[in-house]
Short mmCIF file of C-alpha atoms and ligand atoms in Angstrom, two decimals:
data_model
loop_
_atom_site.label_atom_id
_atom_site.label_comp_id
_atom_site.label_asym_id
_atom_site.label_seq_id
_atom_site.Cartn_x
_atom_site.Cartn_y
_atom_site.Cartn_z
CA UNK A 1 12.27 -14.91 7.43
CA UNK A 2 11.34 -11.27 7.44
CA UNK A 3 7.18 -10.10 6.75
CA UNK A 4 5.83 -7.46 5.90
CA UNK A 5 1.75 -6.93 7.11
CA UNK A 6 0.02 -4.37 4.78
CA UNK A 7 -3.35 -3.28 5.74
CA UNK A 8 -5.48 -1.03 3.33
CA UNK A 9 -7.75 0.91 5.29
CA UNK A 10 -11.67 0.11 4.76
CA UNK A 11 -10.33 -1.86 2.09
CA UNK A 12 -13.49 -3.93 1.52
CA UNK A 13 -16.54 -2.78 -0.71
CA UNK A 14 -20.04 -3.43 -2.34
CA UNK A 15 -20.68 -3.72 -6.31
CA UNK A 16 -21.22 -0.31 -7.77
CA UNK A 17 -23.50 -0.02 -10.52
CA UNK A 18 -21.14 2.40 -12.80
CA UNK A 19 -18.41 0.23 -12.44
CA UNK A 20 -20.51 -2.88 -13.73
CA UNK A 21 -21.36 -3.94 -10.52
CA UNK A 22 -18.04 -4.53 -9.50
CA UNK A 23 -16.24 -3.40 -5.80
CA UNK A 24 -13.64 -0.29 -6.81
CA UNK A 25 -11.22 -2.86 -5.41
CA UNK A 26 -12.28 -5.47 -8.35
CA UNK A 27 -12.75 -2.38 -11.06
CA UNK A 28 -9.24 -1.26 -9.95
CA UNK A 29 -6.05 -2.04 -12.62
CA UNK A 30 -3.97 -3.78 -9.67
CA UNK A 31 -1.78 -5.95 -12.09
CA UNK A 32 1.11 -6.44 -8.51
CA UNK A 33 -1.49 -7.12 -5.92
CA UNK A 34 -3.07 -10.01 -8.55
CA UNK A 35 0.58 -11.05 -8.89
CA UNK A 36 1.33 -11.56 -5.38
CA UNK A 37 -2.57 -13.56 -5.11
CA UNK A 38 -1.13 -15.36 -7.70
CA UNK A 39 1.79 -16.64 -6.66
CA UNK A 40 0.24 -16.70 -2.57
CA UNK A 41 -2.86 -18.05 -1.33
CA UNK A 42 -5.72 -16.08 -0.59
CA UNK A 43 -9.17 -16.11 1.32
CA UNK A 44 -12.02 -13.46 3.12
CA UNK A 45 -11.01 -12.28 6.80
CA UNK A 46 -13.50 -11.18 9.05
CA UNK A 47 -11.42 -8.91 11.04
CA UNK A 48 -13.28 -9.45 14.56
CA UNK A 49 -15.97 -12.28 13.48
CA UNK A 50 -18.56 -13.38 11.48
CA UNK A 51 -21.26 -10.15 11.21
CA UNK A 52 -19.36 -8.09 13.38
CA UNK A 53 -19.08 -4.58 12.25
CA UNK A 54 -15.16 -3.46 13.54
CA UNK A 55 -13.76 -0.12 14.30
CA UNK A 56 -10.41 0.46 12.69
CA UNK A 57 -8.87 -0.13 16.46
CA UNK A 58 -10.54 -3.85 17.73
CA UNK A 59 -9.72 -4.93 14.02
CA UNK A 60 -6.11 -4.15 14.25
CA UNK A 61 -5.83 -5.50 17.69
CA UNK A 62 -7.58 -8.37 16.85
CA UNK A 63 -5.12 -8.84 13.38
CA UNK A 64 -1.87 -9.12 15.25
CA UNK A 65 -3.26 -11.24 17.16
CA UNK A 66 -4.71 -9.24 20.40
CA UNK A 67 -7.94 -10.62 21.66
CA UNK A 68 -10.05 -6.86 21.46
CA UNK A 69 -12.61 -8.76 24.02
CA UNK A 70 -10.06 -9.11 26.27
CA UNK A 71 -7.96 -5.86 25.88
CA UNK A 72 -9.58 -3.50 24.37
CA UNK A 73 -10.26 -0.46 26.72
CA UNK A 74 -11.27 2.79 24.42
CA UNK A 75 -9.61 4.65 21.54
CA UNK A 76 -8.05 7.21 23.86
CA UNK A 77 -5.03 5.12 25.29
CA UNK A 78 -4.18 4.27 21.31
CA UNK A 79 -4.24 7.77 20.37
CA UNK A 80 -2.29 9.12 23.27
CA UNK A 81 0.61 6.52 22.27
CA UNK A 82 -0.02 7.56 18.83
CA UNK A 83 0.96 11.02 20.09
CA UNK A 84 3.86 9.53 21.48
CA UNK A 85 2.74 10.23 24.82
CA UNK A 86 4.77 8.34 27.73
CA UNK A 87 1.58 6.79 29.30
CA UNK A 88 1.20 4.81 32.20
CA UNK A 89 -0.97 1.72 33.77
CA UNK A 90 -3.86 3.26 35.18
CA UNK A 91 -3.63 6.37 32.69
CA UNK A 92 -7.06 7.83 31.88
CA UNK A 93 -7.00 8.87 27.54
CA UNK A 94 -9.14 10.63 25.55
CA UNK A 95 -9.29 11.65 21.70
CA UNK A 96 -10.12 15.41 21.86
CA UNK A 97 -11.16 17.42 18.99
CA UNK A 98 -10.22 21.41 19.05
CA UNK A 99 -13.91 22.75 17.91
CA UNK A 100 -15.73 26.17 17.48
CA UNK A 101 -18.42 27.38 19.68
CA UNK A 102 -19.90 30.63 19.95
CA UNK A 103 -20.22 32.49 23.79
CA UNK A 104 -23.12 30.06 25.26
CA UNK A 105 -21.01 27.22 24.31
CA UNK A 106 -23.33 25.86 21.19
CA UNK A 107 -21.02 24.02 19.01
CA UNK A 108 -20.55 25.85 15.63
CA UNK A 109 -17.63 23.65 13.95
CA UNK A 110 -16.17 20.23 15.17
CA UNK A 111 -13.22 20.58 13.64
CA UNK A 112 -12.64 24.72 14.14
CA UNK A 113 -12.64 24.82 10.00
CA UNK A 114 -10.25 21.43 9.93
CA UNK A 115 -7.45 23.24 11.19
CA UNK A 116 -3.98 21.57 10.03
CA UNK A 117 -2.44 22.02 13.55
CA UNK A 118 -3.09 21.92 17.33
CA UNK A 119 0.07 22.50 18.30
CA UNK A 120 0.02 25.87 19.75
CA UNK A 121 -3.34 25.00 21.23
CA UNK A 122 -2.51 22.17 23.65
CA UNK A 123 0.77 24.40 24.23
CA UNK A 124 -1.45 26.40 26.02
CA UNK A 125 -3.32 24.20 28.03
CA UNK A 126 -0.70 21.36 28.45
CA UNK A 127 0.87 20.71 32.20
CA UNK A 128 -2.56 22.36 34.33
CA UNK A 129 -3.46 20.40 37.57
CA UNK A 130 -6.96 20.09 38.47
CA UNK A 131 -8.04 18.43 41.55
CA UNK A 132 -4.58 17.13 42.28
CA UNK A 133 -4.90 15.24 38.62
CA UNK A 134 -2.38 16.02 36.33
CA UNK A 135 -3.72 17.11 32.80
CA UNK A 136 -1.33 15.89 29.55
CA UNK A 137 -2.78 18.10 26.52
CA UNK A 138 -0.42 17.21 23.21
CA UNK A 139 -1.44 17.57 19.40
CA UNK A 140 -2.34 15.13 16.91
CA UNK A 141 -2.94 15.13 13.43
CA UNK A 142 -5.11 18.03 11.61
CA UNK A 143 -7.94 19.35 14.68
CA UNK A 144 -7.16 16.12 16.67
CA UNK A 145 -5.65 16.32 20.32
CA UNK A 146 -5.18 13.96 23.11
CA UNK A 147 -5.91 14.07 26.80
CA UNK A 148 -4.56 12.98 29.91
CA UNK A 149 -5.63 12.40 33.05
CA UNK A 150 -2.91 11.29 35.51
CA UNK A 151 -3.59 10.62 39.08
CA UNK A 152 -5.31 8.69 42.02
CA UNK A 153 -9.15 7.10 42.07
CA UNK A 154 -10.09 8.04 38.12
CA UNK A 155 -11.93 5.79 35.93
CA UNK A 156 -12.75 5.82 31.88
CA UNK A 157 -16.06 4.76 32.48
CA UNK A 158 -17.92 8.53 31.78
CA UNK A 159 -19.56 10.22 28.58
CA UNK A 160 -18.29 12.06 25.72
CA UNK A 161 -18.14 16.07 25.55
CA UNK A 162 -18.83 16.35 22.15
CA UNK A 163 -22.60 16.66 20.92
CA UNK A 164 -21.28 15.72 17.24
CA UNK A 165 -24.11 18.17 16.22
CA UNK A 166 -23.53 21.74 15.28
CA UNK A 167 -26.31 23.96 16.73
CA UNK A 168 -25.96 21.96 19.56
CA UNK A 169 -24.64 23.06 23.54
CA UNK A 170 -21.23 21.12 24.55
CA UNK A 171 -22.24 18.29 26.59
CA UNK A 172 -21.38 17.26 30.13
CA UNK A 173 -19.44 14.33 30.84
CA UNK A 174 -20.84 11.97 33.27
CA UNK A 175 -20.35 8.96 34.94
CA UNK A 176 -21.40 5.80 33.42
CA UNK A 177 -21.81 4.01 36.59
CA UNK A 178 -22.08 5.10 40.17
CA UNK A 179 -18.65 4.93 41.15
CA UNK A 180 -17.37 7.79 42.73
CA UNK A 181 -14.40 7.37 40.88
CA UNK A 182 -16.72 8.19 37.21
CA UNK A 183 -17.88 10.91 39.47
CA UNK A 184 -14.96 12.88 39.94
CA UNK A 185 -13.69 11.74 36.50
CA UNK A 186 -16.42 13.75 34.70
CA UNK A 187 -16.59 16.61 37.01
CA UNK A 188 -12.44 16.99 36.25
CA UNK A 189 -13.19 16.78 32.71
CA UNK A 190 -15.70 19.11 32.44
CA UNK A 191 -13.75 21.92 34.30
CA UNK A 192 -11.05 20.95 32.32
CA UNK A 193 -13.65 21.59 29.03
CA UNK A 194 -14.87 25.08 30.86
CA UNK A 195 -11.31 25.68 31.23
CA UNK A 196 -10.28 25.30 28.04
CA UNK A 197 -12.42 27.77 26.15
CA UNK A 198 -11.59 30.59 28.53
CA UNK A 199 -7.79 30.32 27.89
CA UNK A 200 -7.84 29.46 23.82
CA UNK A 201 -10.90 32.00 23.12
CA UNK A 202 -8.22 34.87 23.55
CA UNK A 203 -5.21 33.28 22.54
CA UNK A 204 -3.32 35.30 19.69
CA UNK A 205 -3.26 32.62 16.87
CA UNK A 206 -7.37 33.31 17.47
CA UNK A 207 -7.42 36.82 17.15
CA UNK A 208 -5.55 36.35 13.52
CA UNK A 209 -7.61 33.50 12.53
CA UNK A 210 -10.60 35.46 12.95
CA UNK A 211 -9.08 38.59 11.37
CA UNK A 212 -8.81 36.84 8.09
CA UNK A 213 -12.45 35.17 8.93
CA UNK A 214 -11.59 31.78 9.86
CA UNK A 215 -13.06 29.99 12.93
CA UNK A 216 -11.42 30.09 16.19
CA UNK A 217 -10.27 27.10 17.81
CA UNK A 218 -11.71 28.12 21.13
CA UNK A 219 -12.52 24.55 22.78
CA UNK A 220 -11.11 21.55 23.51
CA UNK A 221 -14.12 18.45 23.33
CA UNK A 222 -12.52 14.92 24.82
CA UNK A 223 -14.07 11.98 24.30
CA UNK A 224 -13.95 7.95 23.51
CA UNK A 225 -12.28 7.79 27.42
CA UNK A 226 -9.88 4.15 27.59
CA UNK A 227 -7.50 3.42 30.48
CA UNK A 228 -4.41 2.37 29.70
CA UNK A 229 -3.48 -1.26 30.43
CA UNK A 230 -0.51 -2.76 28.89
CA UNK A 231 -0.57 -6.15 26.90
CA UNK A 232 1.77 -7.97 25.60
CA UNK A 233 3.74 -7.31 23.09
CA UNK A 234 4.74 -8.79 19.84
CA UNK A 235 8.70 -9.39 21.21
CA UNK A 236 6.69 -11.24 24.67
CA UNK A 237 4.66 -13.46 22.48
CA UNK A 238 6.82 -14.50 19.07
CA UNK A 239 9.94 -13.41 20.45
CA UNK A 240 10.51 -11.30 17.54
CA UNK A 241 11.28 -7.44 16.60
CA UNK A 242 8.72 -5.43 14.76
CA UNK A 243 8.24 -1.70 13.26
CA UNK A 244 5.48 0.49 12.16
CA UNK A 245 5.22 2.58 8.70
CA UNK A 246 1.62 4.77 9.57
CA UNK A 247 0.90 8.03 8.78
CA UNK A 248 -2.22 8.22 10.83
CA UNK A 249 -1.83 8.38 15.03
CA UNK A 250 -4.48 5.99 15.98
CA UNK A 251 -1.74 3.31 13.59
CA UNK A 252 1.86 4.24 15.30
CA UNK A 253 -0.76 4.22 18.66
CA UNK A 254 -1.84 0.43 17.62
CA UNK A 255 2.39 0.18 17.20
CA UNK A 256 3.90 0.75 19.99
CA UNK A 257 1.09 -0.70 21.95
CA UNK A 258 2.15 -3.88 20.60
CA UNK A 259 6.01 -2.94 21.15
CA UNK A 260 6.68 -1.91 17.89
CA UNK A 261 9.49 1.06 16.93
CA UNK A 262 7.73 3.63 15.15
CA UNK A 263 9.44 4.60 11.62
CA UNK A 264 8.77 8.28 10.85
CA UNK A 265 8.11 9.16 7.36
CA UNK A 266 8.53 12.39 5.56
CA UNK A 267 5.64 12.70 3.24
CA UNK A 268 3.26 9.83 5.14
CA UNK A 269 0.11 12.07 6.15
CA UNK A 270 -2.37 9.71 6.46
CA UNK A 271 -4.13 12.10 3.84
CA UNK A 272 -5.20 11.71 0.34
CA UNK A 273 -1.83 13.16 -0.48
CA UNK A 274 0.24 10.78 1.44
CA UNK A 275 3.40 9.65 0.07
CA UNK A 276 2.81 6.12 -0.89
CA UNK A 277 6.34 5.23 -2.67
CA UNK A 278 8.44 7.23 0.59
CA UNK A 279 6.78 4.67 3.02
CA UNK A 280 7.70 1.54 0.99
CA UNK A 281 11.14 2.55 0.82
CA UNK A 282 10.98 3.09 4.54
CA UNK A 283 9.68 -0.28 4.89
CA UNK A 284 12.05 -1.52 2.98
CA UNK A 285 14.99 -0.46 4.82
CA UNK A 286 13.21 -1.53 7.79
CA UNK A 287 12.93 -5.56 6.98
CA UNK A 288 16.81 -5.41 7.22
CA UNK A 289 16.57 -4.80 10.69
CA UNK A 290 13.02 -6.23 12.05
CA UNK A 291 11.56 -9.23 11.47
CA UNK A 292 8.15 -7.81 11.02
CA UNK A 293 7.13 -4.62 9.42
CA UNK A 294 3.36 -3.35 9.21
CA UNK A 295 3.15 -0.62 6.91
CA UNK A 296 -0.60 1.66 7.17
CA UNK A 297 -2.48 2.83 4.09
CA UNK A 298 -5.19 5.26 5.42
CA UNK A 299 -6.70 7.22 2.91
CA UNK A 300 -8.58 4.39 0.86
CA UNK A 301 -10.99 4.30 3.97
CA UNK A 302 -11.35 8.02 4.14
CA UNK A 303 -12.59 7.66 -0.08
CA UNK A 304 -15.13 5.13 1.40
CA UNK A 305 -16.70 7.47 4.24
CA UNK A 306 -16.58 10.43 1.35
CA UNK A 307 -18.85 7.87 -0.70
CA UNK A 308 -16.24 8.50 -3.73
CA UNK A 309 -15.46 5.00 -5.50
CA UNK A 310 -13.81 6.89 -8.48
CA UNK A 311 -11.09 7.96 -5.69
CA UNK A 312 -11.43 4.77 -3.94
CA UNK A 313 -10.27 3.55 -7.20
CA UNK A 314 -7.21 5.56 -8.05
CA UNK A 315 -6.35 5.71 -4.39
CA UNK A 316 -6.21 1.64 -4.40
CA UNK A 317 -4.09 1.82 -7.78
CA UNK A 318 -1.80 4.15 -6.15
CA UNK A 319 -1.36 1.27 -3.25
CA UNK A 320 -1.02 -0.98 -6.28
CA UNK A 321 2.09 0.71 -7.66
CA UNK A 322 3.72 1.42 -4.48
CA UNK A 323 3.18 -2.31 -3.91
CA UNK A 324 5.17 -3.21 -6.89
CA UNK A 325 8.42 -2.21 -5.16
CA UNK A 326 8.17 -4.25 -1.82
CA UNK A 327 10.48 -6.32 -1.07
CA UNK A 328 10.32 -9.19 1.67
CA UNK A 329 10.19 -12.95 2.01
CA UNK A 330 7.07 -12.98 3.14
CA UNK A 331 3.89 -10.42 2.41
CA UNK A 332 0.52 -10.08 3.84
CA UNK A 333 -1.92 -7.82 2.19
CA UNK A 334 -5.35 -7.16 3.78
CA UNK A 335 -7.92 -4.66 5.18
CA UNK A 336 -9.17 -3.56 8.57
CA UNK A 337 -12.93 -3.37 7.71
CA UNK A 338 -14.88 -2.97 4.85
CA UNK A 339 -15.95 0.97 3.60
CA UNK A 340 -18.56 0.54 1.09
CA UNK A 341 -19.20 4.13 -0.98
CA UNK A 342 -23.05 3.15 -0.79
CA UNK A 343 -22.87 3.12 3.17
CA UNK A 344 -20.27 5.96 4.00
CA UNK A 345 -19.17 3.93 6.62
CA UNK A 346 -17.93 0.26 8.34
CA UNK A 347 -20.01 -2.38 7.25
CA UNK A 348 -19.49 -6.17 8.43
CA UNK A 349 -18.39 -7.76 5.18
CA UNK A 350 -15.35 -9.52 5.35
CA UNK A 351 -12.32 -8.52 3.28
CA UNK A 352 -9.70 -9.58 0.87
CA UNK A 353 -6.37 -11.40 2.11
CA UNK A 354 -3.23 -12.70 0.60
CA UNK A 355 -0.45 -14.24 1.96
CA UNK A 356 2.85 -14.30 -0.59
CA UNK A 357 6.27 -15.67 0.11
CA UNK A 358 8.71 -18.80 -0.61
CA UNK A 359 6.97 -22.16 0.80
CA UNK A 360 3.63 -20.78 0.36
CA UNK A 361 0.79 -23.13 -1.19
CA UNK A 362 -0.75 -21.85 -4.21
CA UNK A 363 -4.57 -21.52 -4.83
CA UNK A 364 -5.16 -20.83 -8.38
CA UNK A 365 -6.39 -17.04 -7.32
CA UNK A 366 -5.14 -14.87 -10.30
CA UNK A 367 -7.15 -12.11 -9.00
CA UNK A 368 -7.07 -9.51 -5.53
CA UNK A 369 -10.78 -8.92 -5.13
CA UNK A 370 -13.42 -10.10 -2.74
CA UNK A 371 -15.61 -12.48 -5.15
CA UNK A 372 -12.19 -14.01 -5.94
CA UNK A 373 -10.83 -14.58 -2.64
CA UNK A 374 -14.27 -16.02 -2.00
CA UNK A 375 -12.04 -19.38 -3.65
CA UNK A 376 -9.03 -18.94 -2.04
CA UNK A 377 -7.43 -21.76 -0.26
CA UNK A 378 -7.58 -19.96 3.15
CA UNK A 379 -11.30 -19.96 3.27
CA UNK A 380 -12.99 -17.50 5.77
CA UNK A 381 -10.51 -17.10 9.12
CA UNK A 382 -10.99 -14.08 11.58
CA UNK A 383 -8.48 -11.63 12.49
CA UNK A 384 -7.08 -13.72 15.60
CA UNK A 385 -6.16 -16.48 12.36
CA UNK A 386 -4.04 -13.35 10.55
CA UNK A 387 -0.87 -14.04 13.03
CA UNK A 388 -1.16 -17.66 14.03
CA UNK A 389 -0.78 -18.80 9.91
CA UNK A 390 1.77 -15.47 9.72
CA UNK A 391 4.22 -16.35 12.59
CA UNK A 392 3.78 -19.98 11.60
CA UNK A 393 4.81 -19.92 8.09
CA UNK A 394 7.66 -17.47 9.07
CA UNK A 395 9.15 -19.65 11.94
CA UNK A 396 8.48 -17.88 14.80
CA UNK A 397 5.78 -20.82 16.16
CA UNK A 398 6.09 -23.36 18.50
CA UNK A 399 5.26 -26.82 18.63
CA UNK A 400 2.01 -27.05 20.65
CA UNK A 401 1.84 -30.45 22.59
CA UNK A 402 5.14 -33.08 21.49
ZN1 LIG B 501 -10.04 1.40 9.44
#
């Protein structure tokens, strides 16, 4: 049996008085995802547990099935794979955003004015050697980057660079405990921070951006530090093949740390413009030739943190339609977390599941929403349940005992 996971970023929301006090997810017209709760069974997930708020990275480790607790070590590692970076046990990765700041190093933009590409950036800094550590610099998506550090006696456990505050001076890593390993870990880092403003603040692509009064991207500010340990993949633990459909990096990161081939997508940006219909035809193809395919809708999330439920609407009907045309035996819809408008941000609610496909008991849920799922026949389960009943169902279980 091929299956397909879908996960709806921040799916998850609170009533909102000018929809009648109904989630957008409820309010939405999602006539294929009430079909498939329909014919499926249905139920709340809390993605880590019970009134745990989740980051979008422990909830997708803990949904296929990857004890966060256990292996969790930082966002970096997940974003360097996500940048298709080779990395290696023992790795030190950060997330690294290319940011503004004027000549005494106070932060004037996070995001140098959200520029669309760091590619010529982390050209320019990518390959340098400080300390006898090797420094890996490569782009991700929009004013996102990834760092490196590759080499003898490191550790992840020092501070961010980034002060998150405009008006505010960059801030100096340091260790988090008194290792000498955290030690020289931050003092690498922040040379390597130093060092990156003097070589972008004259770089050409600078000069022109500030001709036509944009912000330079004259700094590079690491943080979230993880070290890379491997765990086991999907293939090790069901015995089965898997690909990703993701526009986002931290997703094809979460991929191929489980083992999974990546599927690039024309058109999938993560964005609010991403190509919905060109990733389910991806996906498509793709359960042909895997067994499992998780296919990554971003932007619904991003509607949340914007407080916008009106787009968190439309955004969710444009899942809805795309929806329409999937095809496989077996389909899992859920969310990572829950993005109320009202909050701008995670919240601890559970969210929506439903789990369609031949053999399937039925729960008389007509409905995709969270007060409905509230009587779905799968109850509450955590995100450690999501591949357990999955791989079960789809014959790729065990017996445990005889
Ligand atoms: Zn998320």
């Amino acid at each position: 049996m091929n299956c397909v996971i879908v996960i709806i970023d921040g799916l998850g929301d609170r009533p909102i008085k000018e929809f009648k006090n109904k989630t957008p997810l409820e309010y939405a017209n999602t006539p294929n995802l009430n079909k498939l709760a329909s014919n499926g069974i249905t139920g709340l997930m809390h993605p880590i547990k019970k009134g745990i708020i989740p980051g979008s990275d422990t909830s997708h480790f803990s949904i296929f099935g990857v004890d966060p607790e256990k292996y969790y070590s930082g966002r970096g590692p997940i974003e360097a794979l996500g940048a298709n970076i080779k990395i290696k046990n023992g790795d030190i990765a950060f997330r690294a955003n290319l940011a503004t700041v004027d000549s005494n190093l106070v932060l004037k933009d996070r995001r140098a004015g959200r520029i669309d590409s760091t590619k010529e950036f982390c050209e320019a800094l990518d390959g340098m050697n400080i300390d006898g550590v090797e420094i890996i610099v490569k782009p991700s998506s929009w004013y996102r980057a990834v760092v490196v550090l590759r080499g003898n006696g490191l550790s992840d456990k020092i501070s961010s660079t980034d002060p998150k505050l405009t008006g505010c001076r960059i801030l100096d890593s340091k260790s988090i405990n008194s290792t000498k390993e955290a030690k020289k870990t931050a003092d690498i880092i922040n040379k390597f921070v130093l060092f990156s403003y003097e070589k972008l603040k004259d770089l050409k692509i600078n000069k022109e951006r500030e001709s036509k009064g944009l912000l330079p991207g004259n700094i590079l500010l690491p943080r979230g530090a993880g070290k890379f340990n491997k765990i086991p993949t999907l293939k090790e633990r069901y015995g089965i093949s898997s690909a990703c459909v993701a526009g986002g990096g931290l997703y094809k990161g979460v991929g191929r740390y489980l083992g999974m081939d990546v599927i690039e997508v024309e058109g999938a940006t993560g964005r609010y413009d991403s190509d919905y219909d060109a990733k389910v035809s991806a996906v498509n193809k793709a359960t042909k030739e895997y067994n499992l395919v998780f296919l990554h809708m971003k932007a619904i999330d991003s509607a949340g943190e914007d407080g916008n439920p009106r787009l968190k609407k439309e955004l969710i009907e444009k899942v809805d339609r795309a929806i329409s045309k999937l095809q496989s035996e077996l389909i899992l819809v859920t969310g990572d977390h829950s993005t109320p408008c009202e909050l701008k941000r995670h919240s601890y609610e559970p969210v929506p599941i439903l789990i369609c496909g031949s053999g399937i008991r039925t729960d008389g849920v007509k409905k995709f929403g969270e007060r409905s799922c509230m009587q779905g026949g799968l109850g509450h389960i955590t995100g450690l349940d999501v591949m357990s009943i999955l791989m079960s169902h789809a014959g790729f279980s065990s017996l445990y005992g005889s």
